mmCIF file of C-alpha atoms in Angstrom:
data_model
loop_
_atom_site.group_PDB
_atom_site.id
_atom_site.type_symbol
_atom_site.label_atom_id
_atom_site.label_comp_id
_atom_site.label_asym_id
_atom_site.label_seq_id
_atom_site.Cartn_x
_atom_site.Cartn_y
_atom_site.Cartn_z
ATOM 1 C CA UNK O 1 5.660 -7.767 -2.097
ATOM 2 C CA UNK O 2 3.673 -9.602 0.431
ATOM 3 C CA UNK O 3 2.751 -7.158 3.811
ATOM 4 C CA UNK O 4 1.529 -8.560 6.852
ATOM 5 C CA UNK O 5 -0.471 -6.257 8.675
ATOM 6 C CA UNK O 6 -0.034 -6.243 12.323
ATOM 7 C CA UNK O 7 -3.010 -4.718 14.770
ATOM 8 C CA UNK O 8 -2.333 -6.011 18.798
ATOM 9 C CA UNK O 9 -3.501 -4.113 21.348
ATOM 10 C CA UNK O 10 -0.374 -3.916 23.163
ATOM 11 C CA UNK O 11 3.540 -3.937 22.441
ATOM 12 C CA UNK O 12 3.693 -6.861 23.951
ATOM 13 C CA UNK O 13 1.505 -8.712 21.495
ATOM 14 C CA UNK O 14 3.160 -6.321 19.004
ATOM 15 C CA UNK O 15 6.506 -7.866 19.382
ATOM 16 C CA UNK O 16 4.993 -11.392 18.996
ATOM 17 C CA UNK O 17 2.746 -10.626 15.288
ATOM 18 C CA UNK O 18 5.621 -8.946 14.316
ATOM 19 C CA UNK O 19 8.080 -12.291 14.739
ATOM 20 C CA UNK O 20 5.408 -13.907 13.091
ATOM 21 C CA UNK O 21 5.143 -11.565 10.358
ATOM 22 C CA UNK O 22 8.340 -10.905 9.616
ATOM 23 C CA UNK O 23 8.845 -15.174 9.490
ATOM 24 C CA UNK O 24 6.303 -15.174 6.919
ATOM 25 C CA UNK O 25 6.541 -12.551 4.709
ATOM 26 C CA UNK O 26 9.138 -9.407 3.505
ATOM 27 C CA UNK O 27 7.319 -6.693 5.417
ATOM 28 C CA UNK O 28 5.217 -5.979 7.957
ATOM 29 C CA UNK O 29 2.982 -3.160 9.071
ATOM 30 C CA UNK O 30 2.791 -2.131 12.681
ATOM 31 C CA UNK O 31 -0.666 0.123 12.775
ATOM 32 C CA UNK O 32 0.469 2.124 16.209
ATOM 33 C CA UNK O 33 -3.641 3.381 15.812
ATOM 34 C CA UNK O 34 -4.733 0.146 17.572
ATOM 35 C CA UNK O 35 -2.026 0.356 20.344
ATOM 36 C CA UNK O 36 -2.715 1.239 23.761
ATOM 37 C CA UNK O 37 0.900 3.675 24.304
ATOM 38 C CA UNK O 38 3.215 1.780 22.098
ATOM 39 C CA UNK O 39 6.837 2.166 22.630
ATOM 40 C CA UNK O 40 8.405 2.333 19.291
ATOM 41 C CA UNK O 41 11.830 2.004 20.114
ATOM 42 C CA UNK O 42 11.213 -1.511 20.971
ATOM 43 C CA UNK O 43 8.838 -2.339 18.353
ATOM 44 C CA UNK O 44 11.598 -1.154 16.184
ATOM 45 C CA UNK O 45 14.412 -3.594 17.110
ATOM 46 C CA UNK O 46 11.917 -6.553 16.931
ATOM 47 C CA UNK O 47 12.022 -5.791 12.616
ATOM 48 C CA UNK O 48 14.019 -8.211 10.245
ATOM 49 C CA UNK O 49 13.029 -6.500 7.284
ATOM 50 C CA UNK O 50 11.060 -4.109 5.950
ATOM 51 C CA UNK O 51 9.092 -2.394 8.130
ATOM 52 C CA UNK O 52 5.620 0.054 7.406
ATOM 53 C CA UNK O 53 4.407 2.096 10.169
ATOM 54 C CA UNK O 54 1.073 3.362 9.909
ATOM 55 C CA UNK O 55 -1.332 5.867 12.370
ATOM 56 C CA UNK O 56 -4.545 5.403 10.687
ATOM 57 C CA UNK O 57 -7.134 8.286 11.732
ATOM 58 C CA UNK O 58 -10.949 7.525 12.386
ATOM 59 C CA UNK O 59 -12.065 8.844 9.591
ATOM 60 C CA UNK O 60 -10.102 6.082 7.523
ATOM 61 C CA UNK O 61 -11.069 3.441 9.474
ATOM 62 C CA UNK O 62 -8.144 3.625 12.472
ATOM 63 C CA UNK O 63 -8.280 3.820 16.205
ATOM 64 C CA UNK O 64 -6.269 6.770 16.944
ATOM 65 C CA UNK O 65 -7.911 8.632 19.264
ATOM 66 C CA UNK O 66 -5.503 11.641 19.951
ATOM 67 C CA UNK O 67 -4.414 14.895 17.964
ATOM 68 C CA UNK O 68 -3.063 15.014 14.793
ATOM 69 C CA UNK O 69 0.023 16.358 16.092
ATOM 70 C CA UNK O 70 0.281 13.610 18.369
ATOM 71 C CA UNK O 71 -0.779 11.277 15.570
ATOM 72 C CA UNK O 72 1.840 12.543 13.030
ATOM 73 C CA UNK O 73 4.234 12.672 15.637
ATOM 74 C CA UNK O 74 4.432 9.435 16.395
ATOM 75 C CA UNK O 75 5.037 8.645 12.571
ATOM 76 C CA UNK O 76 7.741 11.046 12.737
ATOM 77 C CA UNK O 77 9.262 9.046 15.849
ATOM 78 C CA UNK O 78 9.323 5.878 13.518
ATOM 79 C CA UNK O 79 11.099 8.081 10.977
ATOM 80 C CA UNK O 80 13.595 8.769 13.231
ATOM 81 C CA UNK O 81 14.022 5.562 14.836
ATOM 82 C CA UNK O 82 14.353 4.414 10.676
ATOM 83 C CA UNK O 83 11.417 2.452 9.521
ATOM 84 C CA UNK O 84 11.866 1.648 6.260
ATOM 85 C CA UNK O 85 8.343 3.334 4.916
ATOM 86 C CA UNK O 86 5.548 5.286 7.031
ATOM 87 C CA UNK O 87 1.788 5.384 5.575
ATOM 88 C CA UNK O 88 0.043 9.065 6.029
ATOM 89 C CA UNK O 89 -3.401 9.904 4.558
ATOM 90 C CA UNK O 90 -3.840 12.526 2.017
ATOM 91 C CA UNK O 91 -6.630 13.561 4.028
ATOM 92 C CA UNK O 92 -4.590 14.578 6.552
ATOM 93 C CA UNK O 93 -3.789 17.826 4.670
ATOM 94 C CA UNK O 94 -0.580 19.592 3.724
ATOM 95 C CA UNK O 95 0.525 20.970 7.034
ATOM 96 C CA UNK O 96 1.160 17.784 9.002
ATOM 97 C CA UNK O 97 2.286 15.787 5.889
ATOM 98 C CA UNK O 98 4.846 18.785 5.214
ATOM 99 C CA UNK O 99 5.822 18.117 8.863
ATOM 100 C CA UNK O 100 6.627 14.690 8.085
ATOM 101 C CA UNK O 101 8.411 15.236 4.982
ATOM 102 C CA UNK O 102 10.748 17.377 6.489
ATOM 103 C CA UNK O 103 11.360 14.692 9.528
ATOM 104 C CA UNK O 104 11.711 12.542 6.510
ATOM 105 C CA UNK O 105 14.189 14.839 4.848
ATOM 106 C CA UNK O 106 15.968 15.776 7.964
ATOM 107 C CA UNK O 107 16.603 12.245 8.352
ATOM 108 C CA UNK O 108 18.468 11.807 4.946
ATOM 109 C CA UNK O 109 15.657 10.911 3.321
ATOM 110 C CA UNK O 110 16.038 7.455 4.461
ATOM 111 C CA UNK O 111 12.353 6.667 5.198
ATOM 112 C CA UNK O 112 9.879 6.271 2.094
ATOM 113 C CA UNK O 113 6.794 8.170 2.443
ATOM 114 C CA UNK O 114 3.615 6.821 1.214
ATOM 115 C CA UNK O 115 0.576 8.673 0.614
ATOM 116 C CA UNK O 116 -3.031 7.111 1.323
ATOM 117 C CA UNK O 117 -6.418 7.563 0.778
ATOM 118 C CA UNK O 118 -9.248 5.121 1.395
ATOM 119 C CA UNK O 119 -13.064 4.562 0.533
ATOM 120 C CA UNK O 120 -14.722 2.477 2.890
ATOM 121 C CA UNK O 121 -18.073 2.890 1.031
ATOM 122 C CA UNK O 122 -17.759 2.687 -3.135
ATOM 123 C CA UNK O 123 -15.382 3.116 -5.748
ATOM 124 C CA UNK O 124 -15.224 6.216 -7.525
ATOM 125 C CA UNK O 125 -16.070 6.945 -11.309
ATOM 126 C CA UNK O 126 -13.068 6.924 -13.139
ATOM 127 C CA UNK O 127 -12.629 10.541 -12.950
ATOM 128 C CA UNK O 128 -13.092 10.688 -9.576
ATOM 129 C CA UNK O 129 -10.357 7.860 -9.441
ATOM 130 C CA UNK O 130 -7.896 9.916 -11.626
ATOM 131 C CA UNK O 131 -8.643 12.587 -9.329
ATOM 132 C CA UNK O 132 -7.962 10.512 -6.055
ATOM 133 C CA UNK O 133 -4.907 9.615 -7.961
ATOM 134 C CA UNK O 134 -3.411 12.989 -8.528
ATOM 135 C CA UNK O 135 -4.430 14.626 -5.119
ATOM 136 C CA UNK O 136 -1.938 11.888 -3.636
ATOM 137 C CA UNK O 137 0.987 12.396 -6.272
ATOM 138 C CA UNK O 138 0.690 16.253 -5.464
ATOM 139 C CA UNK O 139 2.329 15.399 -2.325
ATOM 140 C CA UNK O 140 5.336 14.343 -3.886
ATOM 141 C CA UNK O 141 5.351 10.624 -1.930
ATOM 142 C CA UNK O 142 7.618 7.829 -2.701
ATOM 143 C CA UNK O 143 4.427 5.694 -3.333
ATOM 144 C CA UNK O 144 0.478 6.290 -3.310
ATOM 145 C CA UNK O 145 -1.817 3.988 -1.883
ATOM 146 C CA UNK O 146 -5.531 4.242 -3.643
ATOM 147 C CA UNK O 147 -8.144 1.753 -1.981
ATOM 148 C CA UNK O 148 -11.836 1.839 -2.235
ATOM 149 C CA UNK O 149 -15.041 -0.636 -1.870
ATOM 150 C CA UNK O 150 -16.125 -3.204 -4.329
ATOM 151 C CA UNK O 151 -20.278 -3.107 -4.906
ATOM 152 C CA UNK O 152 -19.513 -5.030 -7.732
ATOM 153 C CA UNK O 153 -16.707 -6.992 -10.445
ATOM 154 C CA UNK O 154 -16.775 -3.912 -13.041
ATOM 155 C CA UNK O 155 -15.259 -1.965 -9.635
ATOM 156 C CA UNK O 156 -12.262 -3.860 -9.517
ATOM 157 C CA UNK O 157 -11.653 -3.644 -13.405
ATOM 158 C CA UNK O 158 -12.066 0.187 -13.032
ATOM 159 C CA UNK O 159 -9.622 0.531 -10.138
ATOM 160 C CA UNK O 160 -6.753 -1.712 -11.711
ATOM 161 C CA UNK O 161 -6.656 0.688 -14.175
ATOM 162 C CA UNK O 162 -4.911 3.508 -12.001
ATOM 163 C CA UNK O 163 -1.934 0.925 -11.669
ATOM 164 C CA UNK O 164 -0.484 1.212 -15.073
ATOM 165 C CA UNK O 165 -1.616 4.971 -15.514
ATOM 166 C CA UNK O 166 0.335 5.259 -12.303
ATOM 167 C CA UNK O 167 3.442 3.751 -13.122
ATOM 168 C CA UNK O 168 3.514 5.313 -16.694
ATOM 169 C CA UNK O 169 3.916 8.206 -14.843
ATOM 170 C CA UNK O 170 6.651 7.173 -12.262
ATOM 171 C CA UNK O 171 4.853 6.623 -9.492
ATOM 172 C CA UNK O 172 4.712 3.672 -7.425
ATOM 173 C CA UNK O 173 1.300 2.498 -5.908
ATOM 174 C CA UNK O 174 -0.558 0.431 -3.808
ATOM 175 C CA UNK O 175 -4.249 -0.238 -5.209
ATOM 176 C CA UNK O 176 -7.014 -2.773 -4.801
ATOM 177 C CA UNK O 177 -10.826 -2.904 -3.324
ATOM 178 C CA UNK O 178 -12.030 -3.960 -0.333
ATOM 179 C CA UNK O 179 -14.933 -6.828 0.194
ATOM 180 C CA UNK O 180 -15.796 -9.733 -0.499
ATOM 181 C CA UNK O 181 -15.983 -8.639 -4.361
ATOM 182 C CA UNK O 182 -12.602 -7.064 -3.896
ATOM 183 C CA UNK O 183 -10.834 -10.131 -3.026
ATOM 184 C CA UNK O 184 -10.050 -10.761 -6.815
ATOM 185 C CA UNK O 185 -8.269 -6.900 -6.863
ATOM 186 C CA UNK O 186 -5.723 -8.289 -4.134
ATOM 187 C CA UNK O 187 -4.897 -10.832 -6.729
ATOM 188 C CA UNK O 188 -4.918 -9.032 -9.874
ATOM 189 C CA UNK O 189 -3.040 -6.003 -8.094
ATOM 190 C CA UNK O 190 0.793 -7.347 -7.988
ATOM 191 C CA UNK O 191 0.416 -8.799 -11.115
ATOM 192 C CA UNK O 192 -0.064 -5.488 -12.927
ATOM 193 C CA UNK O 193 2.582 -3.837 -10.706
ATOM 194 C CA UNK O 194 1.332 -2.702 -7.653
ATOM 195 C CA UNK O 195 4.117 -2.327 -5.339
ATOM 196 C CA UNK O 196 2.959 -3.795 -1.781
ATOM 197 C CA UNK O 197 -0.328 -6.360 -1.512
ATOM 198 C CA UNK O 198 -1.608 -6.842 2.059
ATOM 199 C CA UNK O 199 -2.121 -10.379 4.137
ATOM 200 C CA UNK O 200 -2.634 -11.663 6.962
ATOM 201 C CA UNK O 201 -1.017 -14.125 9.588
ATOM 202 C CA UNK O 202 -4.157 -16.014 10.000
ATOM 203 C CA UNK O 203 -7.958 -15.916 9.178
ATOM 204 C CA UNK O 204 -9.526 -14.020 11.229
ATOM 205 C CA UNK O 205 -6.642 -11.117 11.741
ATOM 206 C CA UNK O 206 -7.544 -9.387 8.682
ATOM 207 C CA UNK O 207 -7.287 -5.666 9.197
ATOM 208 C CA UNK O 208 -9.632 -5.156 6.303
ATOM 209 C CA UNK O 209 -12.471 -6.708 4.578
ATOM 210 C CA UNK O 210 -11.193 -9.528 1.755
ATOM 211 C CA UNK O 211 -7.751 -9.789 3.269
ATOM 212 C CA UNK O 212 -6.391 -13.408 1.907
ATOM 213 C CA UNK O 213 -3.971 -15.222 4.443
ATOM 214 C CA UNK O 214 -0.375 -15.052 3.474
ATOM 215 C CA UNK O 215 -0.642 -18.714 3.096
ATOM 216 C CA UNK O 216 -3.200 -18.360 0.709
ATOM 217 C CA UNK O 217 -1.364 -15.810 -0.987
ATOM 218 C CA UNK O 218 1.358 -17.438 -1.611
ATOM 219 C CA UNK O 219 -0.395 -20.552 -3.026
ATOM 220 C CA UNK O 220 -2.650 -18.298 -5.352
ATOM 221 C CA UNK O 221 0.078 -15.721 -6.700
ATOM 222 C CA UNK O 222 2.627 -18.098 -8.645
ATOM 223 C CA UNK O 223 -0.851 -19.655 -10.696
ATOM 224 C CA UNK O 224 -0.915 -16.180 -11.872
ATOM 225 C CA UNK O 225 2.078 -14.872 -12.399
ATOM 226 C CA UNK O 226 1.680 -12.111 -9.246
ATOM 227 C CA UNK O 227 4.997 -13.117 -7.707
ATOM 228 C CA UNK O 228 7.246 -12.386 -10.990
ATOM 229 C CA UNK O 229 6.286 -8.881 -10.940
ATOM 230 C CA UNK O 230 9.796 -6.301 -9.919
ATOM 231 C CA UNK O 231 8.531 -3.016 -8.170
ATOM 232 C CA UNK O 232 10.330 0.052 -9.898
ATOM 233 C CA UNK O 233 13.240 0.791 -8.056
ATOM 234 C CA UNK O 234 13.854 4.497 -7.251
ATOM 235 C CA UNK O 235 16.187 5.063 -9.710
ATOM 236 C CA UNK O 236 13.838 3.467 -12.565
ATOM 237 C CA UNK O 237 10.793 5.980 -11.857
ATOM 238 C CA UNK O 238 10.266 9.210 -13.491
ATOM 239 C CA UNK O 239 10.963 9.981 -17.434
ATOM 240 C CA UNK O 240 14.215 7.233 -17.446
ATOM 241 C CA UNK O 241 12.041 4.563 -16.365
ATOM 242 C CA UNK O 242 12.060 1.633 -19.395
ATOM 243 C CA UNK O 243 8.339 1.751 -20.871
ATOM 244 C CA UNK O 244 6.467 -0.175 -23.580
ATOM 245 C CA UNK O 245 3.881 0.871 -25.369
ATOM 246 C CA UNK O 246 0.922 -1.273 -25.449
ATOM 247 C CA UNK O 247 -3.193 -0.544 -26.878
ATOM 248 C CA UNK O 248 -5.902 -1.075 -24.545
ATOM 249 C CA UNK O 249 -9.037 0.191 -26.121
ATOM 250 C CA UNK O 250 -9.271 3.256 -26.676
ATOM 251 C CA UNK O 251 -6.480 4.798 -25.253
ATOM 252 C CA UNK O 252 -2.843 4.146 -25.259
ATOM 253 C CA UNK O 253 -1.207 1.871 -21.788
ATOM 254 C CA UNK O 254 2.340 2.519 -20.951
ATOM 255 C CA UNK O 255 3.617 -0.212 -18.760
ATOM 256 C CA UNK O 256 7.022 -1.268 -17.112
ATOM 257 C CA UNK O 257 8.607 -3.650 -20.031
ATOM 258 C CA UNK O 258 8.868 -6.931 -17.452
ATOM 259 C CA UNK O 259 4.806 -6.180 -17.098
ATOM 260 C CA UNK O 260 4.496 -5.438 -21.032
ATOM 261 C CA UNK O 261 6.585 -7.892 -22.459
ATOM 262 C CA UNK O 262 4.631 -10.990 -21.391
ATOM 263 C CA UNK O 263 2.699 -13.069 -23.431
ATOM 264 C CA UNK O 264 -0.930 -12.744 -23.446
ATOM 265 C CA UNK O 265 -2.546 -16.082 -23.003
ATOM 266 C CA UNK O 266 -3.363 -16.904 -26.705
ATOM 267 C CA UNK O 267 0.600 -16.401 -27.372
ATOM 268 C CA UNK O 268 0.929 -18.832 -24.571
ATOM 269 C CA UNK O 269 -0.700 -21.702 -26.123
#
């Protein structure tokens, strides 16, 4: 699913990126952070489809300048006005994301919660990875988001590797790097399931480094098979989720069976 990320400085201009976003692509995210006093409720009736509010903090590369509590609260506005999913950082720590789960919960659990973290600097070992990765499924999110740096190609390979660990084991995620070096991650990413991959409107509007347009995007994705990819649904994560088994190396893969069941490329020919 293609996300257009939307980062005005005003509602006003708000309102507009989201028209435009929503025209191009199935979601949009509305980062409140880099809004001078948004009003939500008419953000909100501006959406004609999916609709991701995020409140990045500082230290994850966001403008918010305020409190936590005012930070969170304004993601727990959004829940209650019902966007469709709401980004919080696992650095944020369990107090304030209990806070929103409950919002969330109070709510009818209408709202999807998805649970970030973000490296502006490197990528992790693999442990450290694995470890990123299970520090944001303790939270008990309806998706994780894992994105780091790219110093180099062996980064990305490294990093695409938490998708199908992910999903094998339920969860949904969000993963790629950032950079220039990352740019073949935001590719790569949808094709091996990751749920949501981020564009934007035009060059120049990226919200972070190695953004492709959505234009771009979709020329690139069908070539690669990016766009054939199904998200788990609820229902389908978890121990009933369909799995096939499938080597890689070392270790054993277990990947959703419309991801397994392709053919490689030699089968192909």
């Amino acid at each position: 699913m293609i996300c257009v990320p939307v980062m005005a400085e005003s509602s006003r201009e708000a309102v507009r990126m989201m028209k435009r976003g929503f025209a191009s692509a199935e979601m949009v995210e509305l980062r409140l952070d880099r809004i001078s006093c948004p009003s939500l409720p008419a953000l909100m009736k501006v959406r004609k489809g999916s609709l991701l509010v995020t409140n990045r903090r500082r230290e994850e590369g966001g403008f918010f300048e305020g409190s936590e509590k005012d930070r969170v609260n304004l993601l727990a506005q959004a829940v209650n006005l019902g966007a469709e999913y709401v980004d919080l950082e696992a650095s944020t720590g369990k107090r304030w994301i209990g806070h929103l789960k409950s919002e969330i919960e109070g709510r009818g659990a209408v709202t999807r919660l998805v649970i970030s973290h973000h490296d502006f600097q490197r990528t992790p070992s693999w442990n450290g990875l694995v470890k990123r990765l299970d520090a944001c499924r303790a939270y008990g999110a309806y998706a994780v988001k894992i994105v780091t740096f790219a110093e180099s190609v062996d980064d990305n390979l490294r990093l695409m590797r938490l998708i199908p660990r992910s999903l094998a084991q339920g969860q949904p995620i969000i993963a790629f790097c950032m950079g220039p070096l990352g740019r073949i991650s935001r590719l790569l990413a949808p094709a091996l399931g990751s749920f949501i991959t981020y564009a934007s409107l035009r060059k120049g509007a990226e919200s972070a480094p190695g953004q492709f347009t959505v234009a771009e995007m979709r020329e690139i994705m069908p070539l690669i098979g990016s766009n054939h990819f199904r998200p788990p649904r609820p229902f389908e994560t978890g121990d009933s989720a369909p799995r096939r088994r499938v080597r890689s190396g070392a270790a054993d893969t277990y990947l959703p069976r419309d991801v397994a069941a392709r053919p490689s490329r030699n089968q192909e020919q």
